[in-house]
Every structure is written in C-alpha cells, then in structure tokens.
Amino acid sequence: MDAIIDVDHVTFSYGDAEQPALADVCLSIAPGEFLGIIGPSGAGKSTLCSALSGAIPHHYAGQFFGAVHVNGQDTCDVSLTDIARTVGSVLQDIDAQMVASVVEDEMLFGLENFGVPHDQIPARVSWALETTGIADLVDREIATLSGGQKQKVAIAAILALQPRVLVLDEPTAALDPESSRAVFETLRRINQREGITVVVVEQKVALLSEYCGRVAVMHEGRIELAGTPSQVFLHAEELRRIGVDSPRTVRVSNSLAAAGLCPPTPCLTVNEAAELIEGLVGAHGDAAGPASPAPTPAEAAGRSEAPSAHAAAERHPLVTFDDVTFSYPGGGASVNNLSFSLYPGETLALIGQNGAGKTTVTKLLNGLLKPSSGHVTVAGLDTQTARTSQIARHAATLFQDPDHQICKDTVLDEIAFGLELAGTSPAEARDRARAAAERFGLPLDEAPFSLSRGQRQMVALASVIVVDPQVIVLDEPTSGLDYRECMTVMETVAQMARRGAAVLMVCHDMEVVSDFADRAMVMANGRIQGAGTTLDVFTNPSLMRAACIAPPQVIELTERLAHTVSPAFHGVSEVAEVVRMVKELVQHG
C-alpha cells in the first residue's frame, strides 16, 4: 500500500541555525496508521509535525533538503491550503491556533474558509463537538475556558474539516487523565471507524503504548527507534539515557525479565503486568504467603509524611483558605466554600478534572483574584486587602502557560527580572540568575521564545525558584516537559520544600503526584471533595471517581495484587518495591 505521507531523507534547519532541527529523517506513514512520536525536548518532534503538515517549507524559513510527499504530492510543489485538505494539524500552542472569541465561531471558521456546503456545516459541528465531549461549551467565550477545554475545542475544529490525516502535537499536555484518555479514545475511534491516519506527538508514554500501533523515537533531529510499542519499550534503558520515560508497568516487567523471572516482553498495561505477576507467584490470595512489609510511600521516596494533626498544631500555616467562594462575572470555573491550610515544607497536590476550579485556586492564592466571600491568608497577609506586589514577595507562581509570564529578550534577563523587582541589585540578580540557568542547562543569551515549549517552561520555573519564595504555586509544572526535564523540575521543587517552602501544585500527572506530593486534595465542580495523603486519596475509589482520575499505574497494580496475591502489596507505590516483593514471593514459593 502506498504511503499517505512519505518523508524522504529530510534535513531542515531554521534560519541560519548551525544545527539542523531534522537530520536525514526517513519515515513512511501508511493510510489508516496510528503513529506515536516521542522524544526529549528539542528532539525535532514539533519540527517533524510542521514538515508533515506543510508548514515547512511554506511557513517556516530555513534550509530544506529532501522531500515530503503527502498523498503522492511533493509539499514543495503544492500550496499549504491544498495540503491542509489532506492533513489537519493541532498545534502545541493552542492559543496561537485560536482565531475566534466564541467556541461556535471557532468551529465555523475553518469550515467556511474551506467552502464546506452550508447544509453540511451544522451536522459536522455537532459531530465534532460530541466526539470530543464538549457540546455544552458551544456558546462559551474561549477566554473563559480552561487550558484543557481550549485543547478540546482546537481538536474539534480540525475534526470538523474531516481530514485524511490528523497530526497532533502534544494534544493532552493540558488535560486531566480522564480527558486525556477520552482524547485518545476519540483518536482511536476516528482512526478505526473513519480510517483517518493519526500521528500524535505525546509525552504520556502509557497512553501511546496502549493506543498506538507504531511508535517512533526522536533524538537530536533523528529517528533513533521505530516499531511496535513492545519493540520500542524493550529498550527502556536506552530511552532513559536520551530522556524518554517508559510506562511504570514496563519498568516492572523489564526489571523482572532482567532478574530472569520472565521473558523480555514489556507489559504495556496494568492488566498485563498483574497477569504476569499473578502467573509468577500464583493468584491464590494469602496462599502465596505475605512478602516482607514494604516501606511507606514516603519512606520509599525519601521524604517525610504529611504533617500529622499534632505536628500541624505546633506550626503556623503559610497559606490558609477560610470558607472561600469566588465566581467569574461571565461564568466559568467558580469555587465554593474552600477551606484548607498549607504548611512549611509541605507539598500539596490539587487534582481533578479540567474546569474543576484548580487554576482559580492558584489565582486566589497569589492575589490575582479576590474572594467574593471568605478569606485567603498568605504568610500573614489577607489577600483581600494586601497588594499583589506584597503577596508576590512571599508567593511565586509558575503559570500553566509559561509564555504568559515571559517578557524579556534573553534567558538571563528573564530569570533576573523577578529578583530586580524585589529590590536585589542588578549585579547580584544576574549572578543568581546565571547560577539558576546553569542548573537547568539553559542558554543564557538565547531569546526565551526561540526555545522549545519545554525549555520555556524551565525558564519560567527558574525565574520562580531564584527568588527563593516561602510559597511556591505550580500550575501544571511538568506540562510539555520530557522525562529528564520533569525530574529536574520536581527534584528542584522537592529541595525547596525540604528547605521549608510550602508548595501548592496543580498537576494532571498522577505519577508525579505520587512521587513528589505529601498530600492530595480532590476538586470537582468548584468544591473540595476530599483530601489526605496521596496513598489515601489514590486508594479511595469514590474520590477517584469524583476526580475522574485513575490512580498511578503502580498503585493500581499493587491494589489489585493486594487482593489476588498478597495483602503486603497494599500501599506500595514504587517500582523497585514491587520487583523486590515479587522476587521474594517467587523465592519462597
């Protein structure tokens, strides 16, 4: 079968850049294929998407060699409009893709510009909105939507055009776990039922491994590996070296294979991993005998547990929400009767669906929004009366979109900016900024907006960390980051917490929450549904349903094994502990 897209020895460099963003890339994509693309930040993934959609060479200037054929036509020989009739794209920067102020108008824009007959438009709009689960947003102003809701609108607008190929650049970066899975279910459905070829760049490797028929791994502008998910994730150590994570279940099965307990076939899902372990030790409940008790998640992660009631009573909270309510004038994610405290040295994860009100909580904390009723206190300041600049001396925020807080021409100037605003001398500010940039591996003299999205996130985080705040507010801190960047960011935040900072983290990555948060608080429909240690929350089915969240893979796996193999698996949240316990059970079997 002829390829729907064929990339033939393509090399591309932006402008006068010395290093090519794509280096001799060859890739053939068959009609109806579901292809996933992974790789560290700066690997060339977004550039490859631009080449597949015709944005390269028609939109981006640079040195282009080789050829890309879309439906048999060389993209250099046809117009971008002609290519767009075959290939629909969802960009990494959703705001840059939006052209209208209301969701319905955004849906209509592309259909009218492509000359779709007017009698077909209503049905297409309804189908696309229903398919992406956002029919209720049709009359909403786009400015009032959460980042995840905007993502769904962008996908729906492209789906309405009914392209033969859909190219998506990290479509779930801003989405909650259930919405992320819903997007991939949507992609699978249109792939299987409509025969649309799907190419998706994604950092959520567990989703890719479950839904994609083939995965290509990029590194330094090249395709390093390609094959089925099982073939690719068999090379987990190689992937880790280049900055690509593997699903936690793959880590478990690969470790068991390395110990000689099973064949080297990666387990891509929790079900596969559970069946493997049950087969190794025997699914006989207590008959297998208990393994030695596992350490608590806090002990395994090398951190202290969330503060007990006694310990909390001996300390003063840095942040207090006291029966706080807020509503946006034009509608949106209002919050109601919020009450909680955040203590020094504590990391509290705020989890829940898009639109639950989590980002609103962060804006109430940093003073950008004022409560309609109730009180927010930050480091002794009542946000109702304190100036935002006063609050900013104690609480620093990393926004969901780093581009909303970057304003300087160089990385060094950007990181030093907050220090200078706080009264630090320019010389000291630049010295501290230089050290922070080096810590994150950032180029000092580059323009922030010339960097990848992940690198811009690192710049924004460095500008937050460098001011050494008492309270750190993180709104999706790992969105758009590769595995290595994610670990760098979160280890840095963990160090700040160990030094006494209080951290409030809005996060959709449950693996990150499990690894780094002391407590989790579940929000839905603008209200707090429950809170507790991360383990208590993740093992509470009713809270998980309220949050529309599945627990992290390892906890989901160990809770099943606690019922089918040994109760000792309850509460285990680390891959190494799962492997140790399985080895012990097999040896004593």
Coordinates of C-alpha atoms in Angstrom, one line a residue:
M1 CA 0.0 0.0 0.0
D2 CA 1.3 3.4 -0.9
A3 CA 2.1 5.7 2.0
I4 CA -0.2 8.6 2.7
I5 CA 2.8 10.5 3.9
D6 CA 6.4 9.8 2.9
V7 CA 9.4 11.6 4.4
D8 CA 12.4 11.1 2.2
H9 CA 15.8 12.0 3.7
V10 CA 14.6 15.3 5.1
T11 CA 17.1 17.7 6.7
F12 CA 15.9 21.1 7.9
S13 CA 17.5 24.0 9.7
Y14 CA 15.7 27.1 11.0
G15 CA 17.0 30.3 9.6
D16 CA 20.8 30.4 9.9
A17 CA 20.9 27.8 12.7
E18 CA 24.1 25.7 12.7
Q19 CA 22.5 22.5 13.9
P20 CA 19.6 21.1 11.9
A21 CA 16.3 20.5 13.6
L22 CA 15.7 17.5 11.4
A23 CA 18.7 15.4 10.3
D24 CA 18.2 13.0 7.4
V25 CA 14.8 11.8 8.6
C26 CA 13.1 9.0 6.7
L27 CA 9.6 8.0 7.7
S28 CA 6.7 6.3 5.8
I29 CA 3.2 6.6 7.2
A30 CA 0.6 4.2 5.9
P31 CA -3.1 5.1 5.3
G32 CA -5.1 4.3 8.5
E33 CA -2.0 4.1 10.7
F34 CA -1.9 5.3 14.3
L35 CA 1.6 6.5 14.9
G36 CA 3.0 7.9 18.1
I37 CA 6.1 10.1 18.2
I38 CA 8.2 10.5 21.4
G39 CA 11.5 12.1 22.3
P40 CA 13.1 14.6 24.6
S41 CA 12.5 18.3 24.3
G42 CA 14.4 19.8 21.3
A43 CA 14.5 16.4 19.6
G44 CA 12.7 17.7 16.5
K45 CA 9.2 16.4 17.1
S46 CA 7.3 19.7 16.5
T47 CA 9.5 20.4 13.5
L48 CA 8.6 17.0 12.1
C49 CA 4.9 17.8 12.6
S50 CA 5.4 21.1 10.7
A51 CA 7.0 19.1 7.8
L52 CA 4.2 16.6 7.8
S53 CA 1.6 19.4 7.7
G54 CA 3.4 21.5 5.0
A55 CA 4.1 24.4 7.4
I56 CA 7.7 23.5 6.4
P57 CA 8.6 24.7 3.9
H58 CA 5.6 27.1 3.3
H59 CA 5.5 28.9 6.7
Y60 CA 8.9 28.5 8.3
A61 CA 12.0 29.8 6.6
G62 CA 15.2 27.7 6.6
Q63 CA 17.4 25.3 4.8
F64 CA 15.3 22.4 3.5
F65 CA 16.7 19.2 1.8
G66 CA 14.9 16.0 0.8
A67 CA 11.2 15.7 0.2
V68 CA 7.9 15.2 1.9
H69 CA 5.1 13.6 -0.1
V70 CA 1.5 14.0 1.1
N71 CA -0.9 11.8 -0.8
G72 CA 1.6 11.5 -3.6
Q73 CA 2.3 15.2 -3.9
D74 CA 5.5 17.0 -3.0
T75 CA 4.8 19.6 -0.4
C76 CA 7.2 22.0 -2.1
D77 CA 5.1 21.8 -5.3
V78 CA 1.6 22.4 -3.9
S79 CA 0.0 25.2 -1.7
L80 CA -0.4 25.0 2.0
T81 CA -4.1 25.1 1.5
D82 CA -4.1 22.1 -0.7
I83 CA -2.0 20.2 1.9
A84 CA -4.4 21.2 4.6
R85 CA -7.3 19.5 2.8
T86 CA -5.5 16.2 3.5
V87 CA -3.6 16.9 6.7
G88 CA -5.2 18.6 9.7
S89 CA -3.0 19.9 12.5
V90 CA -3.5 20.6 16.1
L91 CA -0.6 22.8 17.3
Q92 CA 1.3 22.6 20.6
D93 CA 0.4 26.3 21.3
I94 CA -3.4 26.2 21.3
D95 CA -3.8 30.0 21.8
A96 CA -1.8 30.6 18.6
Q97 CA -4.3 28.3 16.8
M98 CA -7.5 30.1 18.0
V99 CA -9.0 32.7 15.7
A100 CA -12.4 33.4 17.2
S101 CA -13.7 34.5 20.6
V102 CA -16.6 32.1 20.9
V103 CA -16.4 28.3 20.5
E104 CA -19.1 28.1 17.8
D105 CA -17.4 30.7 15.7
E106 CA -14.1 28.8 16.1
M107 CA -15.8 25.7 14.7
L108 CA -17.3 27.6 11.8
F109 CA -14.2 29.4 10.8
G110 CA -12.4 26.5 9.1
L111 CA -15.5 25.0 7.6
E112 CA -16.5 28.3 5.9
N113 CA -12.9 29.0 4.7
F114 CA -12.7 25.6 3.1
G115 CA -16.0 26.1 1.3
V116 CA -17.9 23.3 3.0
P117 CA -21.6 23.5 1.8
H118 CA -23.7 25.3 4.4
D119 CA -26.2 22.5 4.6
Q120 CA -23.4 20.2 5.9
I121 CA -21.9 22.5 8.4
P122 CA -24.4 22.0 11.4
A123 CA -24.0 18.3 11.3
R124 CA -20.2 18.5 11.1
V125 CA -20.1 20.9 14.0
S126 CA -22.4 18.8 16.2
W127 CA -20.5 15.6 15.4
A128 CA -17.1 17.1 16.2
L129 CA -18.3 18.7 19.5
E130 CA -20.0 15.4 20.6
T131 CA -17.0 13.4 19.6
T132 CA -14.7 15.4 21.8
G133 CA -17.2 15.7 24.6
I134 CA -17.6 19.5 24.6
A135 CA -21.1 20.0 23.1
D136 CA -22.0 22.0 26.3
L137 CA -19.3 24.6 25.5
V138 CA -20.6 25.7 22.1
D139 CA -21.8 29.1 23.3
R140 CA -18.9 29.8 25.7
E141 CA -16.3 32.5 25.2
I142 CA -12.9 30.9 24.6
A143 CA -11.3 33.3 27.0
T144 CA -13.3 31.7 29.9
L145 CA -12.2 28.2 29.1
S146 CA -9.5 26.3 30.9
G147 CA -6.4 25.2 29.0
G148 CA -7.7 21.7 28.6
Q149 CA -11.1 22.9 27.3
K150 CA -9.3 25.0 24.7
Q151 CA -7.4 21.9 23.7
K152 CA -10.6 20.0 23.0
V153 CA -12.0 23.0 21.0
A154 CA -8.9 23.0 18.8
I155 CA -9.2 19.3 18.2
A156 CA -12.9 19.5 17.4
A157 CA -12.4 22.4 15.0
I158 CA -9.9 20.3 13.0
L159 CA -12.0 17.1 13.1
A160 CA -14.9 19.1 11.6
L161 CA -12.8 19.5 8.5
Q162 CA -12.7 15.7 8.1
P163 CA -9.0 15.4 7.1
R164 CA -7.5 12.2 5.9
V165 CA -4.6 12.7 8.2
L166 CA -4.6 14.2 11.7
V167 CA -1.3 15.5 13.1
L168 CA -1.4 16.4 16.8
D169 CA 1.5 18.0 18.8
E170 CA 1.1 17.0 22.4
P171 CA -2.7 17.3 22.4
T172 CA -3.2 16.2 26.0
A173 CA -0.5 18.3 27.6
A174 CA -3.0 20.4 29.5
L175 CA -5.7 17.7 30.0
D176 CA -6.7 15.8 33.1
P177 CA -6.2 12.0 33.0
E178 CA -9.8 11.2 32.1
S179 CA -9.9 13.8 29.4
S180 CA -6.5 12.6 28.0
R181 CA -7.9 9.1 27.7
A182 CA -11.1 10.5 26.2
V183 CA -9.0 12.3 23.5
F184 CA -7.1 9.1 22.7
E185 CA -10.3 7.1 22.6
T186 CA -11.6 9.7 20.2
L187 CA -8.5 9.4 18.0
R188 CA -8.8 5.6 18.1
R189 CA -12.5 5.8 17.1
I190 CA -11.9 8.1 14.1
N191 CA -8.8 6.1 13.2
Q192 CA -10.7 2.8 13.2
R193 CA -14.2 3.9 12.0
E194 CA -13.3 6.7 9.7
G195 CA -10.0 5.4 8.5
I196 CA -8.3 8.7 9.4
T197 CA -4.5 8.4 9.8
V198 CA -3.4 9.7 13.2
V199 CA 0.1 11.0 14.0
V200 CA 0.5 12.2 17.6
V201 CA 3.4 13.6 19.5
E202 CA 3.0 12.9 23.2
Q203 CA 4.9 12.7 26.4
K204 CA 2.4 10.4 28.1
V205 CA 4.1 7.2 27.2
A206 CA 1.5 5.0 28.9
L207 CA -1.2 6.3 26.6
L208 CA 1.0 6.0 23.5
S209 CA 1.9 2.4 24.3
E210 CA -1.8 1.5 24.7
Y211 CA -3.3 3.2 21.7
C212 CA -0.6 3.4 19.0
G213 CA 0.2 0.7 16.5
R214 CA 3.7 2.0 16.0
V215 CA 6.0 4.4 17.9
A216 CA 8.9 6.4 16.6
V217 CA 11.5 7.8 19.0
M218 CA 13.3 11.0 18.0
H219 CA 16.6 12.3 19.4
E220 CA 18.7 15.2 18.1
G221 CA 16.7 15.5 14.9
R222 CA 16.9 11.9 14.0
I223 CA 14.6 8.9 14.4
E224 CA 16.5 6.6 16.8
L225 CA 14.0 3.8 17.1
A226 CA 10.7 2.8 15.5
G227 CA 8.5 -0.2 15.9
T228 CA 5.5 -1.5 17.9
P229 CA 5.2 -0.2 21.4
S230 CA 6.5 -3.6 22.7
Q231 CA 9.6 -3.4 20.5
V232 CA 10.4 0.2 21.4
F233 CA 9.9 -0.1 25.2
L234 CA 12.0 -3.2 25.3
H235 CA 14.9 -0.6 25.0
A236 CA 13.9 1.2 28.3
E237 CA 17.5 1.9 29.4
E238 CA 18.4 3.4 26.0
L239 CA 15.3 5.5 26.1
R240 CA 16.1 6.7 29.6
R241 CA 19.5 7.8 28.5
I242 CA 18.1 10.1 25.9
G243 CA 15.5 11.5 28.2
V244 CA 12.4 9.4 27.4
D245 CA 10.3 7.7 30.1
S246 CA 8.7 4.2 29.9
P247 CA 5.3 3.2 31.4
R248 CA 5.8 2.1 35.1
T249 CA 4.4 -1.3 34.2
V250 CA 7.1 -1.6 31.6
R251 CA 9.7 -0.8 34.2
V252 CA 8.2 -3.6 36.4
S253 CA 8.2 -6.3 33.6
N254 CA 11.7 -5.3 32.3
S255 CA 13.1 -5.5 35.8
L256 CA 11.6 -8.9 36.3
A257 CA 13.0 -10.0 33.0
A258 CA 16.4 -8.7 33.9
A259 CA 16.2 -10.9 37.1
G260 CA 15.5 -13.9 34.9
L261 CA 11.9 -14.4 36.1
C262 CA 10.1 -13.9 32.8
P263 CA 10.7 -13.4 29.1
P264 CA 11.8 -9.9 27.9
T265 CA 8.3 -8.8 26.8
P266 CA 7.2 -5.4 28.1
C267 CA 3.9 -5.2 29.9
L268 CA 2.2 -2.1 28.4
T269 CA -0.8 -2.0 30.8
V270 CA -1.7 -2.7 34.4
N271 CA -3.7 -5.7 33.4
E272 CA -0.7 -7.2 31.6
A273 CA 1.6 -6.6 34.5
A274 CA -0.9 -8.0 37.0
E275 CA -1.4 -11.2 35.0
L276 CA 2.4 -11.6 34.6
I277 CA 3.0 -11.3 38.4
E278 CA -0.1 -13.5 39.3
G279 CA 1.3 -16.1 36.9
L280 CA 4.8 -15.9 38.5
V281 CA 3.7 -16.2 42.2
G282 CA 0.3 -17.8 41.9
A283 CA -3.0 -15.9 42.3
H284 CA -4.1 -17.6 45.5
G285 CA -4.5 -14.7 47.8
D286 CA -2.8 -15.4 51.2
A287 CA -1.8 -18.8 50.0
A288 CA 1.3 -17.3 48.4
G289 CA 2.3 -16.1 51.8
P290 CA 3.0 -12.5 52.7
A291 CA 6.1 -10.8 51.5
S292 CA 8.0 -8.7 54.0
P293 CA 6.3 -5.4 54.7
A294 CA 7.0 -2.7 52.2
P295 CA 8.1 0.8 53.3
T296 CA 5.5 3.5 53.3
P297 CA 5.4 5.6 50.1
A298 CA 7.0 8.5 52.0
E299 CA 9.9 6.2 53.2
A300 CA 10.4 4.8 49.6
A301 CA 10.6 8.4 48.2
G302 CA 12.9 9.5 51.0
R303 CA 10.7 12.2 52.3
S304 CA 8.6 12.8 55.5
E305 CA 4.9 12.1 55.6
A306 CA 2.3 14.9 55.5
P307 CA 2.1 16.7 58.8
S308 CA 0.1 15.0 61.5
A309 CA -2.6 16.9 63.4
H310 CA -0.2 17.2 66.3
A311 CA 2.7 18.5 64.2
A312 CA 0.4 20.9 62.3
A313 CA -0.8 22.3 65.7
E314 CA 2.8 23.2 66.5
R315 CA 3.3 25.1 63.3
H316 CA 1.7 28.1 61.7
P317 CA 0.3 27.5 58.1
L318 CA 1.8 29.7 55.4
V319 CA -1.4 29.6 53.4
T320 CA -5.0 29.4 54.7
F321 CA -8.3 29.3 52.8
D322 CA -11.2 30.0 55.1
D323 CA -14.6 29.3 53.6
V324 CA -13.6 31.0 50.3
T325 CA -16.1 31.5 47.4
F326 CA -15.4 33.1 44.1
S327 CA -17.4 33.4 40.8
Y328 CA -16.3 34.8 37.5
P329 CA -18.7 37.5 36.2
G330 CA -19.1 35.8 32.8
G331 CA -19.3 32.2 34.2
G332 CA -16.5 29.7 34.3
A333 CA -14.8 27.6 37.0
S334 CA -16.2 29.2 40.1
V335 CA -15.2 27.8 43.5
N336 CA -17.3 27.4 46.7
N337 CA -16.7 27.2 50.4
L338 CA -13.0 26.2 50.1
S339 CA -11.2 25.6 53.4
F340 CA -7.7 24.2 53.8
S341 CA -4.2 25.1 55.1
L342 CA -0.7 24.6 53.6
Y343 CA 2.3 24.3 55.9
P344 CA 6.0 25.0 55.6
G345 CA 7.9 22.1 54.0
E346 CA 4.7 20.5 52.6
T347 CA 3.8 19.7 49.0
L348 CA 0.0 19.7 48.4
A349 CA -1.2 18.4 45.0
L350 CA -4.5 19.8 43.8
I351 CA -6.1 17.3 41.4
G352 CA -9.4 17.0 39.4
Q353 CA -10.9 17.4 36.0
N354 CA -10.3 20.4 33.8
G355 CA -12.7 23.1 34.8
A356 CA -12.9 21.9 38.4
G357 CA -11.6 25.3 39.7
K358 CA -8.0 24.4 40.4
T359 CA -6.4 27.2 38.5
T360 CA -8.8 29.6 40.1
V361 CA -7.5 28.5 43.5
T362 CA -3.9 29.4 42.4
K363 CA -5.1 32.9 41.3
L364 CA -6.9 33.4 44.7
L365 CA -3.7 32.4 46.5
N366 CA -1.4 34.8 44.6
G367 CA -3.9 37.7 44.8
L368 CA -4.8 37.9 41.2
L369 CA -8.4 37.2 42.2
K370 CA -10.1 38.4 45.4
P371 CA -12.6 36.1 47.2
S372 CA -16.3 37.0 46.9
S373 CA -16.6 35.8 50.5
G374 CA -14.2 34.2 53.0
H375 CA -10.5 34.9 53.4
V376 CA -7.2 33.8 51.9
T377 CA -4.2 34.4 54.0
V378 CA -0.6 34.1 52.6
A379 CA 2.3 34.5 55.0
G380 CA 0.1 36.5 57.3
L381 CA -1.3 38.8 54.6
D382 CA -5.0 38.9 53.8
T383 CA -5.2 38.8 50.0
Q384 CA -8.4 40.8 50.2
T385 CA -6.5 43.9 51.4
A386 CA -2.9 43.2 50.5
R387 CA -1.4 44.4 47.2
T388 CA -0.5 41.8 44.7
S389 CA 3.1 43.0 44.8
Q390 CA 3.2 42.4 48.6
I391 CA 1.9 38.9 48.2
A392 CA 4.4 38.3 45.4
R393 CA 7.3 38.9 47.8
H394 CA 6.2 35.7 49.6
A395 CA 4.5 33.6 47.0
A396 CA 5.8 32.9 43.5
T397 CA 3.7 31.3 40.7
L398 CA 4.6 29.2 37.7
F399 CA 1.6 29.6 35.4
Q400 CA 0.1 26.9 33.2
D401 CA 1.4 28.6 30.1
P402 CA 5.0 29.8 30.6
D403 CA 4.5 32.3 27.7
H404 CA 2.1 34.3 29.9
Q405 CA 5.0 35.2 32.3
I406 CA 8.0 35.6 29.9
C407 CA 8.7 39.2 28.9
K408 CA 12.5 39.7 28.5
D409 CA 14.8 39.3 25.4
T410 CA 17.3 36.9 27.0
V411 CA 17.1 33.9 29.3
L412 CA 19.5 35.7 31.8
D413 CA 17.4 38.8 31.8
E414 CA 14.2 36.9 32.3
I415 CA 15.4 34.9 35.3
A416 CA 16.9 38.0 36.9
F417 CA 13.8 40.1 36.4
G418 CA 11.9 38.9 39.5
L419 CA 14.9 39.5 41.7
E420 CA 15.3 43.0 40.4
L421 CA 11.7 43.8 41.0
A422 CA 12.1 42.6 44.6
G423 CA 15.0 45.1 45.1
T424 CA 18.0 42.9 44.5
S425 CA 20.9 44.8 42.9
P426 CA 21.3 44.1 39.2
A427 CA 24.8 42.6 39.7
E428 CA 23.6 40.1 42.4
A429 CA 20.4 39.4 40.4
R430 CA 22.4 38.4 37.3
D431 CA 24.8 36.3 39.4
R432 CA 21.9 34.3 40.9
A433 CA 20.1 34.1 37.6
R434 CA 23.3 32.8 35.9
A435 CA 23.6 30.0 38.5
A436 CA 19.9 29.1 38.1
A437 CA 20.2 29.0 34.3
E438 CA 23.2 26.7 34.6
R439 CA 21.4 24.5 37.0
F440 CA 18.6 23.9 34.4
G441 CA 21.0 23.8 31.5
L442 CA 19.5 26.9 29.9
P443 CA 21.4 29.1 27.3
L444 CA 22.0 32.5 28.9
D445 CA 21.9 34.7 25.8
E446 CA 19.2 33.0 23.8
A447 CA 15.7 34.6 23.4
P448 CA 13.3 32.6 25.6
F449 CA 10.7 32.4 22.7
S450 CA 13.3 30.8 20.4
L451 CA 13.4 27.8 22.8
S452 CA 11.1 24.8 22.8
R453 CA 8.0 24.8 24.9
G454 CA 9.6 22.6 27.5
Q455 CA 12.6 24.8 27.7
R456 CA 10.4 27.9 28.1
Q457 CA 8.8 26.1 31.0
M458 CA 12.2 25.6 32.5
V459 CA 13.0 29.3 32.1
A460 CA 9.8 30.3 33.8
L461 CA 10.4 27.9 36.7
A462 CA 14.0 29.1 37.1
S463 CA 12.6 32.7 37.4
V464 CA 10.3 31.4 40.2
I465 CA 12.9 29.4 42.1
V466 CA 15.6 32.0 42.0
V467 CA 13.6 34.4 44.2
D468 CA 13.5 31.8 47.0
P469 CA 9.9 32.3 47.9
Q470 CA 8.1 31.0 51.1
V471 CA 5.2 29.7 49.0
I472 CA 5.6 28.1 45.5
V473 CA 2.5 27.8 43.3
L474 CA 2.8 25.5 40.4
D475 CA 0.0 25.2 37.8
E476 CA 0.9 22.1 35.7
P477 CA 4.6 22.4 36.2
T478 CA 5.5 19.3 34.1
S479 CA 3.2 20.1 31.1
G480 CA 5.2 19.8 27.9
L481 CA 8.4 18.6 29.6
D482 CA 10.3 15.5 28.7
Y483 CA 11.2 12.9 31.4
R484 CA 14.6 14.4 32.2
E485 CA 13.2 17.9 32.4
C486 CA 10.3 16.7 34.5
M487 CA 12.7 15.1 37.0
T488 CA 14.9 18.2 37.1
V489 CA 11.9 20.4 37.8
M490 CA 10.4 18.3 40.5
E491 CA 13.6 17.5 42.3
T492 CA 14.3 21.2 42.4
V493 CA 10.8 21.8 43.9
A494 CA 11.4 19.0 46.4
Q495 CA 14.6 20.6 47.5
M496 CA 12.8 23.9 48.0
A497 CA 10.2 22.1 50.1
R498 CA 12.9 20.4 52.2
R499 CA 14.3 23.9 52.9
G500 CA 10.9 25.0 54.3
A501 CA 8.9 26.3 51.3
A502 CA 5.2 25.4 51.1
V503 CA 4.3 24.1 47.6
L504 CA 0.8 24.0 46.1
M505 CA 0.9 22.0 42.9
V506 CA -1.9 21.7 40.3
C507 CA -1.0 18.6 38.4
H508 CA -2.6 16.1 36.0
D509 CA 0.3 13.7 36.0
M510 CA -0.6 11.2 38.8
E511 CA 2.9 9.6 38.6
V512 CA 4.4 13.0 39.6
V513 CA 1.8 13.5 42.3
S514 CA 2.5 10.0 43.7
D515 CA 6.3 10.6 43.6
F516 CA 6.5 14.1 45.0
A517 CA 3.4 15.2 46.8
D518 CA 2.8 14.7 50.6
R519 CA -0.9 15.3 50.4
A520 CA -3.5 15.4 47.6
M521 CA -6.8 17.4 47.6
V522 CA -9.5 16.5 45.1
M523 CA -11.6 19.1 43.5
A524 CA -14.8 18.7 41.4
N525 CA -17.4 21.3 40.4
G526 CA -15.6 24.0 42.3
R527 CA -15.6 22.2 45.6
I528 CA -13.2 20.2 47.7
Q529 CA -14.4 16.6 47.6
G530 CA -11.7 15.2 49.9
A531 CA -8.1 15.3 50.9
G532 CA -5.5 13.1 52.6
T533 CA -2.1 11.5 52.0
T534 CA -1.5 10.7 48.3
L535 CA -1.9 7.0 49.1
D536 CA -5.2 7.5 51.0
V537 CA -6.5 9.5 48.1
F538 CA -5.3 7.2 45.3
T539 CA -6.8 4.1 47.1
N540 CA -10.2 5.8 47.7
P541 CA -12.4 4.7 44.8
S542 CA -15.1 7.2 45.5
L543 CA -12.6 10.1 45.5
M544 CA -11.0 8.8 42.3
R545 CA -14.4 8.8 40.7
A546 CA -15.2 12.3 41.9
A547 CA -11.9 13.5 40.4
C548 CA -12.4 11.5 37.2
I549 CA -8.9 10.2 37.7
A550 CA -7.3 6.8 37.6
P551 CA -4.6 6.2 40.2
P552 CA -1.0 5.9 39.1
Q553 CA -0.1 2.6 37.4
V554 CA 1.9 1.2 40.2
I555 CA -0.7 1.9 42.9
E556 CA -3.4 0.5 40.6
L557 CA -1.3 -2.6 40.1
T558 CA -0.4 -3.1 43.8
E559 CA -4.0 -2.7 44.9
R560 CA -5.0 -5.5 42.5
L561 CA -2.1 -7.7 43.7
A562 CA -3.1 -7.0 47.3
H563 CA -6.3 -8.8 46.6
T564 CA -5.0 -11.6 44.3
V565 CA -1.5 -12.3 45.5
S566 CA -0.6 -10.9 49.0
P567 CA -2.0 -8.1 51.3
A568 CA 1.6 -6.9 51.7
F569 CA 1.3 -5.2 48.3
H570 CA -1.2 -2.7 49.7
G571 CA 0.3 0.8 49.9
V572 CA 3.3 0.0 47.6
S573 CA 3.9 2.8 45.2
E574 CA 7.5 2.2 43.9
V575 CA 8.5 0.0 41.0
A576 CA 11.6 -1.2 42.9
E577 CA 9.5 -2.4 45.8
V578 CA 7.1 -4.3 43.6
V579 CA 10.0 -6.1 42.0
R580 CA 11.6 -6.8 45.3
M581 CA 8.4 -8.3 46.7
V582 CA 7.8 -10.4 43.6
K583 CA 11.3 -11.8 43.8
E584 CA 10.8 -12.7 47.5
L585 CA 7.4 -14.4 46.8
V586 CA 8.9 -16.4 44.0
Q587 CA 11.8 -17.5 46.0
H588 CA 9.6 -18.6 48.9
G589 CA 7.1 -20.2 46.6

